[in-house]
């Protein structure tokens, strides 16, 4: 099988190996190059193995968990929603899906939930946690999405992040999608997914690791009006899985999602003007630390599978934030 070094004794083992290695090559330089390559491969395995570098700061720890009914209400599909031991279960079957909504609207804040999605065939099914003001501004709304795109047997879930600004999702469909395959299986356990929205940036986090930062480049490309927090499960067969190639198959119903550890903190729409927006880092002014940026670069290098700014099929005249990176 594949040799995996024991890192506790590996340096000594390597030294013995190098000293004992016969010099059958005609060039000492070539021999040393082989040794160095071997050393680098074994001492520094691909960063793709394992988990991302520590972000060094955990914004979720700054907010207390809340019970579901202290901050949310059912929005639709009440018969497809149940609460048990602080975990909310919502499900989709042939008759309906389900959704919930925060009691209060916010103008900035940290919004998170620990979510566990269903294994197996879930093509066409969307499990979402997002911000929106669609009900207040129908046809002209803002939205910030975390969405699990359902999948087929043996393929990983895709986590999609998206930003819509002022109706761009209603008619023109100017999405700003970045998609990821996670470094863990989101069906096995709960993991914490969060959106931090401040007047200067939106940061998407998974288990406190920043995976995407969407900065405010202009008022025209950034959501500034109050939004509510939503969660839902619904049938999006027309586009969710491989651009609609695979549809929801109700032989596998019900499709279930579980939410717990709800967190919502920040400035509500009714808060006084001096309410200070929350930050994803120790910097009160916002932004990310060097360690957080390093973790985000790792995720984007090894786990990002789509970036709208890099898509040649998109009309980037409509996404000016892609011009200057």
Short mmCIF file of C-alpha atoms in Angstrom, two decimals:
data_model
loop_
_atom_site.label_atom_id
_atom_site.label_comp_id
_atom_site.label_asym_id
_atom_site.label_seq_id
_atom_site.Cartn_x
_atom_site.Cartn_y
_atom_site.Cartn_z
CA UNK A 1 0.00 0.00 0.00
CA UNK A 2 0.89 3.68 0.04
CA UNK A 3 3.63 4.45 2.56
CA UNK A 4 2.58 7.00 5.18
CA UNK A 5 5.48 8.22 7.33
CA UNK A 6 5.30 8.18 11.10
CA UNK A 7 6.00 11.86 11.68
CA UNK A 8 7.19 11.31 15.24
CA UNK A 9 10.23 9.28 14.09
CA UNK A 10 10.25 10.21 10.43
CA UNK A 11 13.21 12.68 10.39
CA UNK A 12 15.51 10.07 11.95
CA UNK A 13 14.25 7.40 9.56
CA UNK A 14 14.88 9.69 6.60
CA UNK A 15 18.45 10.47 7.71
CA UNK A 16 19.22 6.76 7.99
CA UNK A 17 17.65 6.21 4.57
CA UNK A 18 19.73 8.98 2.98
CA UNK A 19 22.99 7.81 4.55
CA UNK A 20 22.35 4.22 3.46
CA UNK A 21 21.25 5.13 -0.06
CA UNK A 22 23.81 3.82 -2.59
CA UNK A 23 25.22 6.40 -4.97
CA UNK A 24 24.64 4.58 -8.24
CA UNK A 25 24.02 7.80 -10.14
CA UNK A 26 26.78 9.40 -12.16
CA UNK A 27 25.98 12.83 -10.79
CA UNK A 28 25.99 13.72 -7.11
CA UNK A 29 23.83 16.76 -7.90
CA UNK A 30 21.20 14.58 -9.52
CA UNK A 31 21.27 12.25 -6.52
CA UNK A 32 20.77 15.14 -4.12
CA UNK A 33 17.87 16.42 -6.25
CA UNK A 34 16.19 13.04 -5.92
CA UNK A 35 16.71 13.12 -2.15
CA UNK A 36 15.28 16.64 -1.85
CA UNK A 37 12.23 15.75 -3.96
CA UNK A 38 11.60 12.70 -1.81
CA UNK A 39 11.98 14.79 1.33
CA UNK A 40 9.51 17.43 0.13
CA UNK A 41 6.92 14.88 -0.92
CA UNK A 42 6.99 13.07 2.42
CA UNK A 43 7.44 16.01 4.78
CA UNK A 44 4.97 18.27 2.99
CA UNK A 45 2.09 16.18 1.67
CA UNK A 46 -0.58 17.87 -0.42
CA UNK A 47 -2.46 20.52 1.54
CA UNK A 48 -5.56 19.03 -0.02
CA UNK A 49 -5.34 16.22 2.50
CA UNK A 50 -7.15 16.90 5.75
CA UNK A 51 -8.74 20.09 6.93
CA UNK A 52 -8.05 23.74 6.21
CA UNK A 53 -5.49 25.71 8.19
CA UNK A 54 -6.85 27.08 11.45
CA UNK A 55 -8.48 30.48 10.96
CA UNK A 56 -7.26 31.45 14.43
CA UNK A 57 -10.52 33.25 15.28
CA UNK A 58 -13.99 31.83 15.82
CA UNK A 59 -16.75 34.43 15.33
CA UNK A 60 -19.50 31.90 16.12
CA UNK A 61 -18.23 31.85 19.72
CA UNK A 62 -19.17 35.52 20.09
CA UNK A 63 -22.90 34.82 19.72
CA UNK A 64 -25.17 32.81 21.99
CA UNK A 65 -27.24 30.01 20.53
CA UNK A 66 -30.94 30.76 20.42
CA UNK A 67 -33.92 28.46 20.46
CA UNK A 68 -35.82 28.31 17.21
CA UNK A 69 -38.99 29.99 18.44
CA UNK A 70 -37.09 32.83 20.14
CA UNK A 71 -36.01 34.11 16.75
CA UNK A 72 -37.95 32.37 13.97
CA UNK A 73 -41.41 31.33 12.81
CA UNK A 74 -42.70 28.90 10.23
CA UNK A 75 -43.21 30.62 6.88
CA UNK A 76 -44.71 27.81 4.78
CA UNK A 77 -45.24 24.06 4.89
CA UNK A 78 -46.03 23.88 8.63
CA UNK A 79 -46.94 20.22 8.25
CA UNK A 80 -43.42 19.54 6.99
CA UNK A 81 -41.62 20.99 9.98
CA UNK A 82 -41.02 19.66 13.51
CA UNK A 83 -38.95 20.73 16.52
CA UNK A 84 -37.34 18.22 18.86
CA UNK A 85 -34.64 18.83 21.49
CA UNK A 86 -33.65 22.19 19.98
CA UNK A 87 -33.20 20.74 16.47
CA UNK A 88 -35.60 21.82 13.75
CA UNK A 89 -36.38 19.24 11.07
CA UNK A 90 -37.88 20.30 7.75
CA UNK A 91 -38.64 18.02 4.83
CA UNK A 92 -39.73 17.89 1.24
CA UNK A 93 -42.03 15.30 -0.27
CA UNK A 94 -44.30 15.15 -3.27
CA UNK A 95 -46.86 17.40 -1.57
CA UNK A 96 -44.75 20.23 -0.14
CA UNK A 97 -41.47 21.53 1.19
CA UNK A 98 -41.08 23.90 4.14
CA UNK A 99 -39.51 27.18 5.12
CA UNK A 100 -38.98 29.47 8.11
CA UNK A 101 -38.22 33.16 8.63
CA UNK A 102 -36.72 35.34 11.35
CA UNK A 103 -39.09 37.44 13.41
CA UNK A 104 -36.95 40.55 12.97
CA UNK A 105 -35.33 42.13 9.93
CA UNK A 106 -31.66 43.16 10.20
CA UNK A 107 -29.50 45.76 8.52
CA UNK A 108 -26.27 43.94 9.42
CA UNK A 109 -25.16 41.04 11.55
CA UNK A 110 -23.91 37.49 11.99
CA UNK A 111 -26.38 34.75 11.03
CA UNK A 112 -25.55 31.09 11.49
CA UNK A 113 -27.02 27.63 11.95
CA UNK A 114 -25.63 24.14 12.31
CA UNK A 115 -27.10 22.06 9.50
CA UNK A 116 -27.12 18.38 8.58
CA UNK A 117 -28.37 17.26 5.17
CA UNK A 118 -29.65 13.92 3.90
CA UNK A 119 -27.36 11.32 2.27
CA UNK A 120 -28.16 9.35 -0.85
CA UNK A 121 -30.08 10.59 -3.88
CA UNK A 122 -31.12 14.23 -3.30
CA UNK A 123 -30.86 15.59 -6.85
CA UNK A 124 -33.04 18.61 -7.51
CA UNK A 125 -33.47 19.38 -3.81
CA UNK A 126 -32.23 22.65 -2.31
CA UNK A 127 -31.55 23.03 1.42
CA UNK A 128 -30.99 26.72 2.10
CA UNK A 129 -30.02 29.23 4.78
CA UNK A 130 -30.12 32.79 3.52
CA UNK A 131 -30.92 36.49 3.89
CA UNK A 132 -33.57 38.15 1.75
CA UNK A 133 -36.03 41.03 1.54
CA UNK A 134 -38.09 39.49 -1.24
CA UNK A 135 -41.35 39.86 0.64
CA UNK A 136 -40.71 43.56 1.30
CA UNK A 137 -39.46 44.28 -2.24
CA UNK A 138 -41.04 41.73 -4.62
CA UNK A 139 -39.46 41.90 -8.06
CA UNK A 140 -36.67 44.15 -6.76
CA UNK A 141 -35.10 42.27 -3.89
CA UNK A 142 -31.68 41.57 -2.35
CA UNK A 143 -30.54 38.11 -1.29
CA UNK A 144 -27.47 36.43 0.21
CA UNK A 145 -27.54 32.63 -0.06
CA UNK A 146 -25.97 29.52 1.38
CA UNK A 147 -27.49 26.59 -0.52
CA UNK A 148 -26.83 22.87 -0.56
CA UNK A 149 -27.41 21.65 -4.10
CA UNK A 150 -28.73 18.09 -3.98
CA UNK A 151 -26.74 15.34 -5.62
CA UNK A 152 -26.80 11.80 -6.99
CA UNK A 153 -25.42 8.60 -5.50
CA UNK A 154 -21.70 8.71 -4.86
CA UNK A 155 -21.23 12.39 -5.69
CA UNK A 156 -20.56 15.12 -3.11
CA UNK A 157 -22.96 17.88 -2.23
CA UNK A 158 -22.19 21.27 -3.75
CA UNK A 159 -22.38 24.22 -1.38
CA UNK A 160 -23.38 27.30 -3.36
CA UNK A 161 -22.95 30.86 -2.12
CA UNK A 162 -24.71 33.62 -4.00
CA UNK A 163 -25.49 37.34 -3.86
CA UNK A 164 -28.38 39.10 -5.61
CA UNK A 165 -28.72 42.87 -5.57
CA UNK A 166 -31.87 44.90 -6.18
CA UNK A 167 -33.93 42.53 -8.23
CA UNK A 168 -31.09 40.98 -10.18
CA UNK A 169 -32.41 37.58 -9.20
CA UNK A 170 -35.99 38.35 -10.19
CA UNK A 171 -35.77 39.20 -13.87
CA UNK A 172 -32.24 39.59 -15.20
CA UNK A 173 -30.91 36.70 -13.08
CA UNK A 174 -27.51 38.23 -12.39
CA UNK A 175 -26.22 35.73 -9.88
CA UNK A 176 -22.83 35.89 -8.22
CA UNK A 177 -22.31 32.20 -7.53
CA UNK A 178 -19.28 30.59 -5.98
CA UNK A 179 -19.58 26.84 -5.45
CA UNK A 180 -17.60 24.50 -3.23
CA UNK A 181 -17.20 20.81 -2.49
CA UNK A 182 -16.66 20.68 1.25
CA UNK A 183 -13.67 19.07 2.97
CA UNK A 184 -16.06 16.87 4.97
CA UNK A 185 -19.30 14.97 4.40
CA UNK A 186 -22.17 17.31 5.39
CA UNK A 187 -24.54 14.34 5.77
CA UNK A 188 -22.58 12.72 8.62
CA UNK A 189 -22.87 15.41 11.27
CA UNK A 190 -23.89 18.99 11.98
CA UNK A 191 -21.55 21.73 10.79
CA UNK A 192 -21.96 25.46 11.31
CA UNK A 193 -22.71 27.63 8.27
CA UNK A 194 -22.85 31.39 8.61
CA UNK A 195 -23.20 34.69 6.77
CA UNK A 196 -21.62 37.82 8.20
CA UNK A 197 -23.10 40.92 6.59
CA UNK A 198 -21.81 44.38 7.37
CA UNK A 199 -22.01 47.66 5.44
CA UNK A 200 -18.59 46.96 3.93
CA UNK A 201 -18.51 43.22 3.22
CA UNK A 202 -20.24 39.86 3.23
CA UNK A 203 -18.26 36.89 4.53
CA UNK A 204 -19.43 33.29 4.20
CA UNK A 205 -18.10 30.88 6.85
CA UNK A 206 -18.15 27.12 7.37
CA UNK A 207 -17.19 25.99 10.88
CA UNK A 208 -15.73 29.50 11.34
CA UNK A 209 -13.45 29.10 8.31
CA UNK A 210 -14.06 31.96 5.86
CA UNK A 211 -14.72 30.48 2.42
CA UNK A 212 -15.66 33.66 0.56
CA UNK A 213 -15.46 37.41 1.07
CA UNK A 214 -17.70 39.65 -1.05
CA UNK A 215 -16.54 43.25 -0.52
CA UNK A 216 -18.62 46.33 -1.11
CA UNK A 217 -17.14 47.79 -4.29
CA UNK A 218 -20.06 50.16 -4.88
CA UNK A 219 -23.59 50.85 -3.66
CA UNK A 220 -24.88 49.38 -6.94
CA UNK A 221 -23.30 45.97 -6.31
CA UNK A 222 -23.99 45.54 -2.59
CA UNK A 223 -27.17 44.82 -0.58
CA UNK A 224 -27.88 47.70 1.80
CA UNK A 225 -31.60 47.38 2.63
CA UNK A 226 -32.79 45.39 5.68
CA UNK A 227 -33.17 41.64 5.23
CA UNK A 228 -34.71 38.76 7.16
CA UNK A 229 -33.08 35.37 7.82
CA UNK A 230 -34.65 32.34 6.14
CA UNK A 231 -34.22 28.60 5.87
CA UNK A 232 -36.00 26.24 3.50
CA UNK A 233 -36.07 22.96 1.63
CA UNK A 234 -37.69 22.89 -1.81
CA UNK A 235 -37.70 21.34 -5.29
CA UNK A 236 -35.42 23.16 -7.74
CA UNK A 237 -35.19 20.34 -10.28
CA UNK A 238 -34.95 22.78 -13.19
CA UNK A 239 -31.41 23.87 -12.21
CA UNK A 240 -30.11 22.55 -8.89
CA UNK A 241 -28.15 19.43 -9.88
CA UNK A 242 -25.75 19.63 -12.83
CA UNK A 243 -27.83 22.44 -14.37
CA UNK A 244 -31.05 20.43 -14.16
CA UNK A 245 -29.72 17.22 -15.66
CA UNK A 246 -30.91 15.24 -12.63
CA UNK A 247 -34.35 15.88 -11.15
CA UNK A 248 -35.93 15.23 -7.77
CA UNK A 249 -36.97 11.58 -7.56
CA UNK A 250 -39.79 11.15 -5.05
CA UNK A 251 -39.15 7.45 -4.74
CA UNK A 252 -36.56 8.63 -2.18
CA UNK A 253 -38.88 10.97 -0.28
CA UNK A 254 -39.00 12.48 2.25
CA UNK A 255 -35.91 14.64 1.76
CA UNK A 256 -34.92 15.84 5.22
CA UNK A 257 -32.75 18.66 6.57
CA UNK A 258 -31.98 19.39 10.22
CA UNK A 259 -31.04 22.78 11.71
CA UNK A 260 -29.83 23.57 15.21
CA UNK A 261 -27.55 26.00 17.10
CA UNK A 262 -29.23 29.06 15.57
CA UNK A 263 -27.33 32.31 15.96
CA UNK A 264 -28.42 35.78 14.91
CA UNK A 265 -26.77 38.90 16.27
CA UNK A 266 -26.23 42.39 14.98
CA UNK A 267 -28.18 45.51 14.18
CA UNK A 268 -31.88 45.01 13.58
CA UNK A 269 -33.68 47.31 11.19
CA UNK A 270 -35.03 49.13 14.26
CA UNK A 271 -31.70 49.53 16.07
CA UNK A 272 -30.38 53.04 16.75
CA UNK A 273 -27.94 54.58 14.29
CA UNK A 274 -25.03 54.05 16.68
CA UNK A 275 -25.43 50.24 16.58
CA UNK A 276 -22.01 48.94 15.54
CA UNK A 277 -21.92 46.24 12.82
CA UNK A 278 -20.34 42.97 13.90
CA UNK A 279 -17.02 41.75 12.52
CA UNK A 280 -15.79 38.33 11.36
CA UNK A 281 -12.36 39.01 12.86
CA UNK A 282 -10.83 40.60 15.97
CA UNK A 283 -10.70 43.86 13.98
CA UNK A 284 -13.70 45.95 15.01
CA UNK A 285 -13.57 47.68 11.62
CA UNK A 286 -14.10 44.36 9.81
CA UNK A 287 -11.94 42.52 7.32
CA UNK A 288 -10.06 39.28 7.94
CA UNK A 289 -6.79 38.52 9.67
CA UNK A 290 -3.82 37.15 7.76
CA UNK A 291 -4.52 33.71 9.25
CA UNK A 292 -8.19 33.86 8.18
CA UNK A 293 -7.20 34.90 4.65
CA UNK A 294 -4.76 31.99 4.50
CA UNK A 295 -7.53 29.55 5.46
CA UNK A 296 -9.86 31.10 2.87
CA UNK A 297 -7.22 30.82 0.14
CA UNK A 298 -6.78 27.13 1.01
CA UNK A 299 -10.51 26.47 0.68
CA UNK A 300 -10.75 28.36 -2.60
CA UNK A 301 -7.67 26.64 -4.00
CA UNK A 302 -8.64 23.07 -3.14
CA UNK A 303 -12.43 23.07 -2.79
CA UNK A 304 -13.94 25.79 -4.98
CA UNK A 305 -15.52 24.25 -8.08
CA UNK A 306 -17.11 27.35 -9.68
CA UNK A 307 -16.47 31.10 -9.60
CA UNK A 308 -18.80 33.34 -11.58
CA UNK A 309 -16.01 35.86 -12.16
CA UNK A 310 -14.00 33.19 -14.02
CA UNK A 311 -16.89 31.97 -16.18
CA UNK A 312 -16.32 33.04 -19.81
CA UNK A 313 -20.00 32.40 -20.61
CA UNK A 314 -21.11 35.16 -18.24
CA UNK A 315 -21.62 38.78 -19.28
CA UNK A 316 -19.24 40.51 -16.91
CA UNK A 317 -20.49 43.93 -17.91
CA UNK A 318 -23.24 43.08 -15.43
CA UNK A 319 -20.82 42.13 -12.64
CA UNK A 320 -18.35 45.04 -12.43
CA UNK A 321 -16.99 43.75 -9.12
CA UNK A 322 -15.19 41.07 -11.16
CA UNK A 323 -13.12 43.66 -13.03
CA UNK A 324 -10.75 44.60 -10.24
CA UNK A 325 -9.60 41.86 -7.99
#
